CSV table of C-alpha atoms in Angstrom, one decimal:
chain,number,residue,atom,x,y,z
A,1042,UNK,CA,101.1,175.3,107.6
A,1043,UNK,CA,101.7,174.8,111.3
A,1044,UNK,CA,102.6,171.2,110.9
A,1045,UNK,CA,105.0,171.9,108.2
A,1046,UNK,CA,106.7,174.7,110.1
A,1047,UNK,CA,106.9,172.6,113.2
A,1048,UNK,CA,108.4,169.7,111.2
A,1049,UNK,CA,111.0,172.0,109.7
A,1050,UNK,CA,112.0,173.5,113.0
A,1051,UNK,CA,112.3,170.0,114.5
A,1052,UNK,CA,114.6,169.0,111.6
A,1053,UNK,CA,116.8,172.1,112.2
A,1054,UNK,CA,117.0,171.4,115.9
A,1055,UNK,CA,117.9,167.7,115.2
A,1056,UNK,CA,120.7,168.8,112.9
A,1057,UNK,CA,121.9,171.4,115.4
A,1058,UNK,CA,121.9,168.8,118.2
A,1059,UNK,CA,123.7,166.3,116.0
A,1060,UNK,CA,126.5,168.8,115.2
A,1061,UNK,CA,126.7,169.7,119.0
A,1062,UNK,CA,127.2,166.1,120.0
A,1063,UNK,CA,129.8,165.1,117.3
A,1064,UNK,CA,132.5,163.1,119.1
A,1065,UNK,CA,130.8,163.0,122.5
A,1066,UNK,CA,129.6,159.5,122.8
A,1067,UNK,CA,126.9,157.7,120.8
A,1068,UNK,CA,125.7,159.8,117.7
A,1069,UNK,CA,122.6,161.8,117.9
A,1070,UNK,CA,119.7,160.1,116.0
A,1071,UNK,CA,119.0,163.1,113.8
A,1072,UNK,CA,118.0,161.0,110.8
A,1073,UNK,CA,115.7,158.9,112.9
A,1074,UNK,CA,114.0,162.0,114.3
A,1075,UNK,CA,113.5,163.4,110.9
A,1076,UNK,CA,112.1,160.1,109.6
A,1077,UNK,CA,109.7,160.0,112.6
A,1078,UNK,CA,108.7,163.6,111.9
A,1079,UNK,CA,108.0,162.8,108.2
A,1080,UNK,CA,106.0,159.8,109.3
A,1081,UNK,CA,104.0,162.1,111.5
A,1082,UNK,CA,102.8,164.1,108.5
A,1083,UNK,CA,101.8,161.0,106.7
A,1084,UNK,CA,99.9,159.6,109.7
A,1085,UNK,CA,98.1,162.9,110.2
A,1086,UNK,CA,97.0,162.9,106.6
A,1087,UNK,CA,95.9,159.3,107.0
A,1088,UNK,CA,94.0,160.3,110.1
A,1089,UNK,CA,92.1,163.0,108.2
A,1090,UNK,CA,91.5,161.2,104.8
A,1091,UNK,CA,91.3,157.6,106.1
A,1092,UNK,CA,93.5,156.5,103.2
A,1093,UNK,CA,96.3,154.2,104.2
A,1094,UNK,CA,99.9,155.0,103.1
A,1095,UNK,CA,101.5,151.9,104.6
A,1096,UNK,CA,104.4,151.6,102.1
A,1097,UNK,CA,105.6,155.1,102.8
A,1098,UNK,CA,105.5,154.4,106.5
A,1099,UNK,CA,107.4,151.2,106.1
A,1100,UNK,CA,110.2,153.1,104.2
A,1101,UNK,CA,110.5,155.6,107.1
A,1102,UNK,CA,109.9,153.6,110.2
A,1103,UNK,CA,111.5,150.6,111.9
A,1104,UNK,CA,109.5,147.4,112.5
A,1105,UNK,CA,109.2,148.1,116.2
A,1106,UNK,CA,107.8,151.6,115.4
A,1107,UNK,CA,105.2,150.1,113.1
A,1108,UNK,CA,104.2,147.6,115.8
A,1109,UNK,CA,103.8,150.4,118.4
A,1110,UNK,CA,101.7,152.4,115.9
A,1111,UNK,CA,99.6,149.3,115.2
A,1112,UNK,CA,98.9,148.9,118.9
A,1113,UNK,CA,98.0,152.6,119.2
A,1114,UNK,CA,95.7,152.4,116.2
A,1115,UNK,CA,93.0,154.6,117.6
A,1116,UNK,CA,95.2,157.7,117.2
A,1117,UNK,CA,98.4,156.9,115.4
A,1118,UNK,CA,99.6,160.5,115.0
A,1119,UNK,CA,99.5,160.9,118.8
A,1120,UNK,CA,101.2,157.5,119.3
A,1121,UNK,CA,104.0,158.6,117.0
A,1122,UNK,CA,104.3,161.9,119.0
A,1123,UNK,CA,104.9,159.8,122.1
A,1124,UNK,CA,107.5,157.8,120.2
A,1125,UNK,CA,109.3,160.9,119.2
A,1126,UNK,CA,109.2,162.2,122.7
A,1127,UNK,CA,110.6,159.0,124.1
A,1128,UNK,CA,113.5,159.1,121.6
A,1129,UNK,CA,114.4,162.7,122.5
A,1130,UNK,CA,114.2,162.0,126.3
A,1131,UNK,CA,116.3,158.8,125.8
A,1132,UNK,CA,119.1,160.9,124.1
A,1133,UNK,CA,118.8,163.5,126.9
A,1134,UNK,CA,119.4,160.8,129.5
A,1135,UNK,CA,122.6,159.6,127.7
A,1136,UNK,CA,124.0,163.1,126.7
A,1137,UNK,CA,124.2,165.8,129.4
A,1138,UNK,CA,125.5,168.2,126.8
A,1139,UNK,CA,122.3,167.8,124.8
A,1140,UNK,CA,120.1,167.9,127.9
A,1141,UNK,CA,121.7,171.3,128.9
A,1142,UNK,CA,121.5,172.7,125.4
A,1143,UNK,CA,118.6,174.8,124.0
A,1144,UNK,CA,118.0,172.1,121.4
A,1145,UNK,CA,116.5,169.8,124.0
A,1146,UNK,CA,114.0,172.3,125.2
A,1147,UNK,CA,113.1,173.4,121.7
A,1148,UNK,CA,112.6,169.8,120.5
A,1149,UNK,CA,110.3,169.2,123.5
A,1150,UNK,CA,108.3,172.4,122.5
A,1151,UNK,CA,108.0,171.2,119.0
A,1152,UNK,CA,106.8,167.7,120.1
A,1153,UNK,CA,104.2,169.5,122.2
A,1154,UNK,CA,103.1,171.5,119.2
A,1155,UNK,CA,102.7,168.3,117.2
A,1156,UNK,CA,100.3,167.0,119.9
A,1157,UNK,CA,98.4,170.3,119.6
A,1158,UNK,CA,98.1,169.8,115.9
A,1159,UNK,CA,96.5,166.4,116.4
A,1160,UNK,CA,94.0,168.0,118.8
A,1161,UNK,CA,93.1,170.7,116.3
A,1162,UNK,CA,92.6,168.2,113.6
A,1163,UNK,CA,90.3,166.1,115.9
A,1164,UNK,CA,88.3,169.3,116.7
A,1165,UNK,CA,87.9,170.0,112.9
A,1166,UNK,CA,86.8,166.5,112.2
A,1167,UNK,CA,84.2,166.3,115.0
A,1168,UNK,CA,80.9,167.6,113.6
A,1169,UNK,CA,79.1,170.1,115.8
A,1170,UNK,CA,75.6,169.0,114.5
A,1171,UNK,CA,74.4,165.5,115.6
A,1172,UNK,CA,73.9,163.0,112.8
A,1173,UNK,CA,70.2,162.4,113.6
A,1174,UNK,CA,69.6,166.0,112.5
A,1175,UNK,CA,70.5,165.1,108.9
A,1176,UNK,CA,68.2,162.1,109.0
A,1177,UNK,CA,65.3,164.3,110.2
A,1178,UNK,CA,66.1,167.0,107.6
A,1179,UNK,CA,66.2,164.4,104.8
A,1180,UNK,CA,62.8,163.0,105.8
A,1181,UNK,CA,61.3,166.5,106.0
A,1182,UNK,CA,62.8,167.4,102.6
A,1183,UNK,CA,61.5,164.2,101.0
A,1184,UNK,CA,58.0,164.8,102.3
A,1185,UNK,CA,58.1,168.4,101.1
A,1186,UNK,CA,59.3,167.5,97.6
A,1187,UNK,CA,56.6,164.8,97.3
A,1188,UNK,CA,53.8,167.2,98.2
A,1189,UNK,CA,55.2,170.1,96.1
A,1190,UNK,CA,53.4,169.1,92.9
A,1191,UNK,CA,50.1,169.1,94.7
A,1192,UNK,CA,50.7,172.7,95.9
A,1193,UNK,CA,51.8,173.9,92.5
A,1194,UNK,CA,49.3,172.2,90.3
A,1195,UNK,CA,46.9,175.2,90.3
A,1196,UNK,CA,49.6,177.8,90.0
A,1197,UNK,CA,51.6,176.4,87.0
A,1198,UNK,CA,50.4,175.2,83.6
A,1199,UNK,CA,50.6,171.4,83.1
A,1200,UNK,CA,53.8,171.4,80.9
A,1201,UNK,CA,55.7,173.6,83.3
A,1202,UNK,CA,54.9,171.7,86.4
A,1203,UNK,CA,57.2,168.7,85.9
A,1204,UNK,CA,60.3,170.7,85.0
A,1205,UNK,CA,59.7,173.2,87.8
A,1206,UNK,CA,59.3,170.5,90.4
A,1207,UNK,CA,62.4,168.7,89.0
A,1208,UNK,CA,64.6,171.9,89.2
A,1209,UNK,CA,63.3,172.7,92.7
A,1210,UNK,CA,64.0,169.2,93.9
A,1211,UNK,CA,67.5,169.2,92.4
A,1212,UNK,CA,68.2,172.5,94.0
A,1213,UNK,CA,66.9,171.6,97.5
A,1214,UNK,CA,68.7,168.2,97.6
A,1215,UNK,CA,71.8,169.9,96.3
A,1216,UNK,CA,71.7,172.5,99.1
A,1217,UNK,CA,71.2,169.7,101.6
A,1218,UNK,CA,74.3,167.8,100.2
A,1219,UNK,CA,76.3,171.0,100.3
A,1220,UNK,CA,75.4,171.3,104.0
A,1221,UNK,CA,76.5,167.8,104.7
A,1222,UNK,CA,79.8,168.4,102.8
A,1223,UNK,CA,80.4,171.6,104.8
A,1224,UNK,CA,79.7,169.7,108.0
A,1225,UNK,CA,82.1,166.8,107.1
A,1226,UNK,CA,84.8,168.5,105.1
A,1227,UNK,CA,87.3,165.6,105.2
A,1228,UNK,CA,85.0,162.7,104.3
A,1229,UNK,CA,85.4,161.1,100.9
A,1230,UNK,CA,82.5,160.4,98.6
């Protein structure tokens, strides 16, 4: 919700700045800022899901933008945030009216918020439990499940032992898998 609200506010500011600068020199690049903001949403989704949406980006961005994003491939949403910031600052340098208007400050605030959204997503994607813990837990669980029939052989009749061990194994490995999914909520598969 925060990304969507910030994007909408940026679009409103860009349109307001465009109407403010009508007839005072080069036009304000409102459409370009809105395209960059739309691309930010796509890049943030790519960052989370690891699924490329290159065709959509090519429809929104210029070739030089795509090249800059390719070079900043480690964190493309953050690289695009820098690109948006440079665009706004460039306009502020050429239009004193824009630089002195509230639109300039608000756009910079919204760009800052976009950067914070990237940080929040990175924090969500970073697992707090080290991966070697899962390996150790899997080994322990496997050993436990293999020794379970020997522990239950005296307590359950022969025909009930196999289904009981099967159901317990399914439940324990299912709980482990749920734990892994909860730890890595954005992974696919």
